[in-house]
Amino acid sequence: MQAQAAALDVVAKFGAKADLNIDLTNVGCLERILWFNNSNTILITEGTYLLSQETLEGPCKAPIELQLEGNVKAPADPKAFKEPKWNVRFDFLTNAMVQGTTLKDSKQFHANVLGCKNITFEHVTVSAPKDSPNTDGIHIGRSDGVKIIDTDIKTGDDCISIGDGAKNLDITGVTCGPGHGISIGSLGKFANEEPVEGIKVSKCTLTDTSNGVRIKTWAGKFPGTASYMHFEDITVKNVSCPVLIDQKYCPWNKCKMDAESNVKLSNISFKNIHGTDALPEVVKLVCSCIFPCENVELADIDITFSGPDGPAKSECKNVKPKVTGKQNPVACSTPVPANPTPTV
């Protein structure tokens, strides 16, 4: 049996220094590590290293483990960036795991997942100020079999955002807040978006978020489909709108609020969602007049609101959900206003 090769220490091998003066990009070590076939573990030792931008591009000759024991920090000067963002991208990976990692204060999405198959995020921490715009925690697009497990996300935007083409996604044990909640969408903004299907969000806790679990599609815009989306065993604490389908999504007046969404939504369930609400709108299901939501289920919704602007509301439009178990507030008991309040 061949002995396992020692980990490749890129600091020792290429002379990188944890002094925030030498950019790992200029050292050039990271772009070469995938070509070393005498080790399957790449090690960045303790310390804080400067990195402006780097691409680790396969195909790899064998499975690779990137073991980050130190910190990798972006330059403070925005002029140092080739693009106006600094986030970690996972593009077209198969059978990958991101574990025990902290992503902090990204200039845009903290982790962007595109075209991946069977990638798992476990025990990941994401942190950004609550007033930082467009700092989504993890964004997933056109990927199959993504899992996000036991992860803590605090951002100024969606904790997790799910774009078109996402399939067989499992989110469990996530704590979210502050932020905008866990969101499917927005969908329908662009032509030729791929279907979304097979999304499960369970055993998650959302605290002080502007939304809870939601599906959002643009008013007007382009057609699409999203189906088999299930949210269950969710705890909300001081969340502004805990349960939301918003097919009138139109931020920054970039569309016509009186237009109808062309995205068809079906096979959706919200089960065992409980806790407290920061605003009267507890459940808000605003579906498209052109494509009313089909096969929607509300089961065991128990969310209390005790503010001065009560009572609590459950609003439904262009949807007739199947209702089971306790409903607090009473399901679909409040008509949707002619001009629904836009969501962020």
XYZ file of C-alpha atoms in Angstrom:
344
model
C 0.000 0.000 0.000
C 1.429 3.340 -1.046
C 2.006 5.834 1.781
C -0.112 8.950 1.682
C 1.821 12.023 0.606
C 2.214 14.887 3.056
C 0.073 17.959 2.667
C 1.423 20.607 0.344
C 2.108 23.708 2.461
C 1.729 26.575 0.015
C 3.216 29.034 2.501
C 6.439 27.064 2.825
C 6.529 25.993 -0.834
C 5.995 29.380 -2.468
C 7.145 31.844 0.164
C 3.819 33.451 0.986
C 3.836 35.525 4.156
C 1.113 36.355 6.663
C 1.989 40.042 6.780
C -0.856 41.542 4.667
C 1.772 43.047 2.389
C 2.415 40.202 -0.052
C -0.614 39.384 -2.196
C -1.078 35.650 -2.743
C -2.252 36.536 -6.238
C 1.170 37.971 -7.054
C 2.963 35.042 -5.445
C 1.078 32.829 -7.873
C 0.932 29.840 -5.574
C -2.788 29.222 -5.598
C -3.132 29.023 -9.357
C -0.546 26.235 -9.450
C -1.563 24.026 -6.558
C -4.057 21.937 -8.515
C -1.302 20.622 -10.728
C 0.608 18.923 -7.918
C -0.321 15.241 -8.082
C 1.984 14.108 -5.265
C -0.416 15.399 -2.620
C -4.180 15.544 -2.346
C -4.211 18.035 0.538
C -3.343 21.688 0.021
C -2.577 23.520 3.263
C -2.660 27.231 4.077
C -1.272 27.508 7.585
C -2.301 29.811 10.444
C -1.999 33.532 9.866
C -3.792 36.211 7.863
C -2.904 36.427 4.178
C -3.710 39.068 1.583
C -5.528 37.927 -1.567
C -7.068 40.186 -4.190
C -8.381 37.598 -6.647
C -7.540 34.064 -7.695
C -9.085 31.300 -9.782
C -8.534 27.630 -8.990
C -9.447 25.935 -12.228
C -9.583 22.216 -12.994
C -9.837 19.611 -14.232
C -8.069 18.142 -11.216
C -6.023 14.964 -11.576
C -7.448 13.584 -8.319
C -9.742 14.679 -5.471
C -8.319 17.768 -3.765
C -8.728 18.990 -0.191
C -8.029 22.656 0.418
C -7.321 22.953 4.140
C -7.484 26.553 5.300
C -6.170 26.954 8.837
C -5.534 30.688 8.498
C -7.459 33.682 7.194
C -7.579 35.041 3.655
C -8.369 38.752 3.526
C -9.278 41.079 0.680
C -7.531 44.423 0.121
C -9.219 47.392 1.768
C -8.894 49.554 -1.350
C -11.694 48.876 -3.904
C -9.308 49.810 -6.722
C -7.450 46.564 -6.101
C -10.303 44.512 -7.564
C -10.521 43.536 -11.198
C -14.294 43.185 -10.729
C -16.545 45.230 -8.395
C -16.994 42.379 -5.921
C -15.071 39.961 -3.723
C -16.935 36.715 -3.067
C -16.191 32.985 -3.137
C -17.558 31.212 -6.218
C -18.126 27.487 -6.646
C -18.645 26.862 -10.351
C -19.286 23.456 -11.950
C -18.037 21.332 -9.062
C -19.115 17.715 -8.552
C -19.140 15.895 -5.201
C -17.697 18.693 -3.081
C -17.919 19.734 0.569
C -17.357 23.087 2.272
C -17.029 22.559 6.007
C -16.103 24.597 9.072
C -15.498 27.792 7.109
C -16.286 31.434 7.922
C -17.111 33.972 5.202
C -17.173 37.569 6.415
C -18.011 41.001 4.958
C -18.075 40.104 1.285
C -18.584 42.894 -1.225
C -21.521 40.953 -2.719
C -22.712 37.340 -2.446
C -20.561 35.561 0.126
C -20.787 32.205 -1.641
C -22.092 31.835 -5.185
C -22.909 28.292 -6.345
C -23.392 27.772 -10.084
C -23.652 24.613 -12.163
C -22.684 22.303 -9.293
C -23.814 18.754 -8.530
C -23.809 17.232 -5.048
C -22.116 19.994 -3.071
C -22.608 20.285 0.702
C -22.130 23.267 3.015
C -21.907 22.185 6.652
C -21.059 24.189 9.782
C -20.428 27.315 7.698
C -20.654 30.801 9.220
C -21.539 33.869 7.166
C -21.405 37.336 8.697
C -22.056 40.851 7.363
C -23.671 44.017 8.791
C -27.475 44.115 8.621
C -27.386 47.341 6.601
C -24.994 46.028 3.915
C -26.825 45.761 0.545
C -26.700 42.698 -1.740
C -24.635 40.658 0.693
C -26.562 37.391 0.273
C -25.131 34.568 2.354
C -25.259 31.643 -0.094
C -26.735 31.968 -3.582
C -27.563 28.837 -5.569
C -28.273 28.747 -9.282
C -28.574 25.961 -11.872
C -27.280 23.337 -9.467
C -28.525 19.869 -8.504
C -28.219 18.208 -5.111
C -26.991 21.099 -2.957
C -27.196 20.674 0.826
C -26.822 23.415 3.448
C -26.623 21.921 6.938
C -26.206 23.430 10.424
C -25.072 26.798 9.106
C -25.321 30.274 10.698
C -25.929 33.261 8.422
C -26.147 36.959 9.324
C -26.323 39.371 6.372
C -27.869 42.520 4.945
C -29.772 40.557 2.282
C -31.132 37.040 1.813
C -29.469 34.509 4.079
C -29.962 31.961 1.293
C -31.195 32.881 -2.173
C -32.231 30.242 -4.689
C -32.089 31.131 -8.357
C -33.349 29.489 -11.506
C -32.310 25.930 -12.312
C -31.933 24.874 -8.667
C -33.041 21.256 -8.150
C -33.098 18.831 -5.244
C -31.942 21.354 -2.681
C -31.970 20.482 1.035
C -31.604 23.230 3.661
C -31.737 22.043 7.266
C -30.667 23.392 10.631
C -29.873 26.892 9.368
C -30.052 29.923 11.654
C -30.722 33.162 9.800
C -30.771 36.735 10.995
C -30.416 39.558 10.521
C -31.189 39.498 6.817
C -34.062 39.151 4.384
C -34.810 35.505 5.141
C -34.570 32.322 3.050
C -35.810 33.052 -0.462
C -36.602 31.181 -3.645
C -36.070 33.795 -6.324
C -36.395 36.307 -7.480
C -37.541 34.436 -10.585
C -38.766 35.637 -13.949
C -36.455 38.602 -14.364
C -34.588 37.144 -17.341
C -35.547 35.190 -20.457
C -34.964 31.422 -20.673
C -34.681 30.773 -16.948
C -34.550 27.091 -16.030
C -37.237 25.459 -13.826
C -36.840 25.310 -10.044
C -37.987 22.064 -8.422
C -37.469 19.924 -5.374
C -36.642 22.455 -2.639
C -36.894 21.498 1.043
C -36.258 23.916 3.909
C -36.625 22.389 7.369
C -35.690 22.829 11.039
C -34.489 26.398 10.516
C -34.699 29.415 12.839
C -35.079 32.993 11.593
C -34.579 35.938 13.961
C -35.136 39.668 13.307
C -35.388 39.183 9.532
C -37.485 41.280 7.156
C -39.002 38.113 5.665
C -39.178 34.506 6.751
C -39.494 31.783 4.124
C -40.590 33.161 0.800
C -40.979 32.694 -2.927
C -40.655 35.812 -5.056
C -41.240 36.360 -8.771
C -41.121 39.550 -10.765
C -44.302 41.341 -11.760
C -44.543 41.092 -15.540
C -41.223 40.059 -17.059
C -40.513 36.519 -18.356
C -42.137 33.075 -17.984
C -40.861 30.242 -15.821
C -41.891 27.463 -13.447
C -41.154 26.531 -9.840
C -42.621 23.476 -8.138
C -42.317 21.066 -5.209
C -41.120 23.627 -2.684
C -41.614 22.661 0.951
C -40.982 24.605 4.155
C -41.489 22.810 7.462
C -40.550 22.936 11.137
C -39.582 26.616 10.970
C -39.201 28.883 14.022
C -39.550 32.635 13.525
C -38.622 35.266 16.102
C -39.657 38.883 15.511
C -39.829 38.333 11.731
C -41.652 40.970 9.688
C -43.427 38.660 7.202
C -42.847 35.019 8.130
C -44.678 33.199 5.292
C -44.641 34.834 1.901
C -45.374 34.181 -1.749
C -44.802 37.441 -3.586
C -45.582 37.401 -7.304
C -45.665 41.179 -7.314
C -41.964 41.491 -6.577
C -40.875 44.814 -8.048
C -38.020 46.443 -6.127
C -36.741 49.917 -6.942
C -39.662 50.460 -9.392
C -37.921 48.399 -12.068
C -41.191 46.997 -13.388
C -44.912 47.752 -13.415
C -46.630 46.809 -10.176
C -49.966 46.396 -12.003
C -48.484 43.699 -14.266
C -48.916 39.988 -13.516
C -46.109 37.485 -13.058
C -45.600 34.930 -15.813
C -43.950 32.393 -13.485
C -46.144 29.400 -12.649
C -45.891 28.157 -9.041
C -47.212 24.769 -7.908
C -46.920 22.068 -5.230
C -45.947 24.254 -2.289
C -46.313 23.566 1.425
C -45.760 25.558 4.607
C -45.948 23.213 7.614
C -45.394 23.689 11.349
C -44.222 27.279 11.255
C -44.428 28.972 14.636
C -43.113 31.957 16.584
C -43.573 35.718 16.660
C -44.143 38.386 14.020
C -42.832 41.956 14.000
C -45.622 43.298 11.728
C -49.292 42.397 11.207
C -48.691 40.512 7.925
C -48.045 36.968 9.144
C -49.019 35.012 6.030
C -49.076 36.713 2.654
C -49.765 34.651 -0.463
C -49.963 36.991 -3.451
C -50.106 34.856 -6.591
C -50.430 35.692 -10.264
C -53.794 36.281 -11.890
C -52.455 34.743 -15.096
C -51.041 31.654 -13.358
C -52.737 31.208 -9.966
C -50.689 29.165 -7.502
C -51.663 25.471 -7.593
C -51.650 22.835 -4.859
C -50.583 25.046 -1.946
C -50.852 23.745 1.616
C -50.891 25.608 4.937
C -50.556 23.253 7.908
C -50.102 24.155 11.572
C -49.236 27.836 11.298
C -49.063 29.442 14.751
C -47.478 32.890 14.713
C -48.412 35.648 17.137
C -48.313 39.419 16.696
C -48.836 41.752 19.632
C -47.912 45.135 18.192
C -50.107 48.270 18.141
C -50.996 47.858 14.446
C -52.858 44.557 14.864
C -54.659 42.320 14.427
C -52.477 39.742 12.698
C -53.273 39.121 9.035
C -53.315 36.147 6.705
C -53.734 37.410 3.138
C -54.374 35.344 0.016
C -54.852 36.290 -3.621
C -55.205 34.026 -6.651
C -54.663 30.932 -4.508
C -56.947 28.512 -2.653
C -54.677 26.673 -0.234
C -55.454 23.387 1.463
C -55.644 24.219 5.162
C -55.024 21.745 7.987
C -54.174 21.935 11.696
C -54.008 25.085 13.767
C -54.103 28.406 11.938
C -53.151 31.504 13.906
C -54.125 33.835 12.332
C -57.047 32.241 10.484
C -55.882 31.268 7.002
C -56.735 33.719 4.204
C -58.979 35.743 6.515
C -57.805 39.141 5.262
C -58.149 40.359 1.650
C -55.001 41.509 -0.095
C -54.918 45.307 -0.578
C -55.301 46.622 -4.114
C -51.691 47.849 -3.912
C -49.706 45.313 -1.873
C -46.794 46.614 0.137
C -43.575 45.944 -1.854
C -41.084 43.620 -0.217
C -37.319 44.028 -0.179
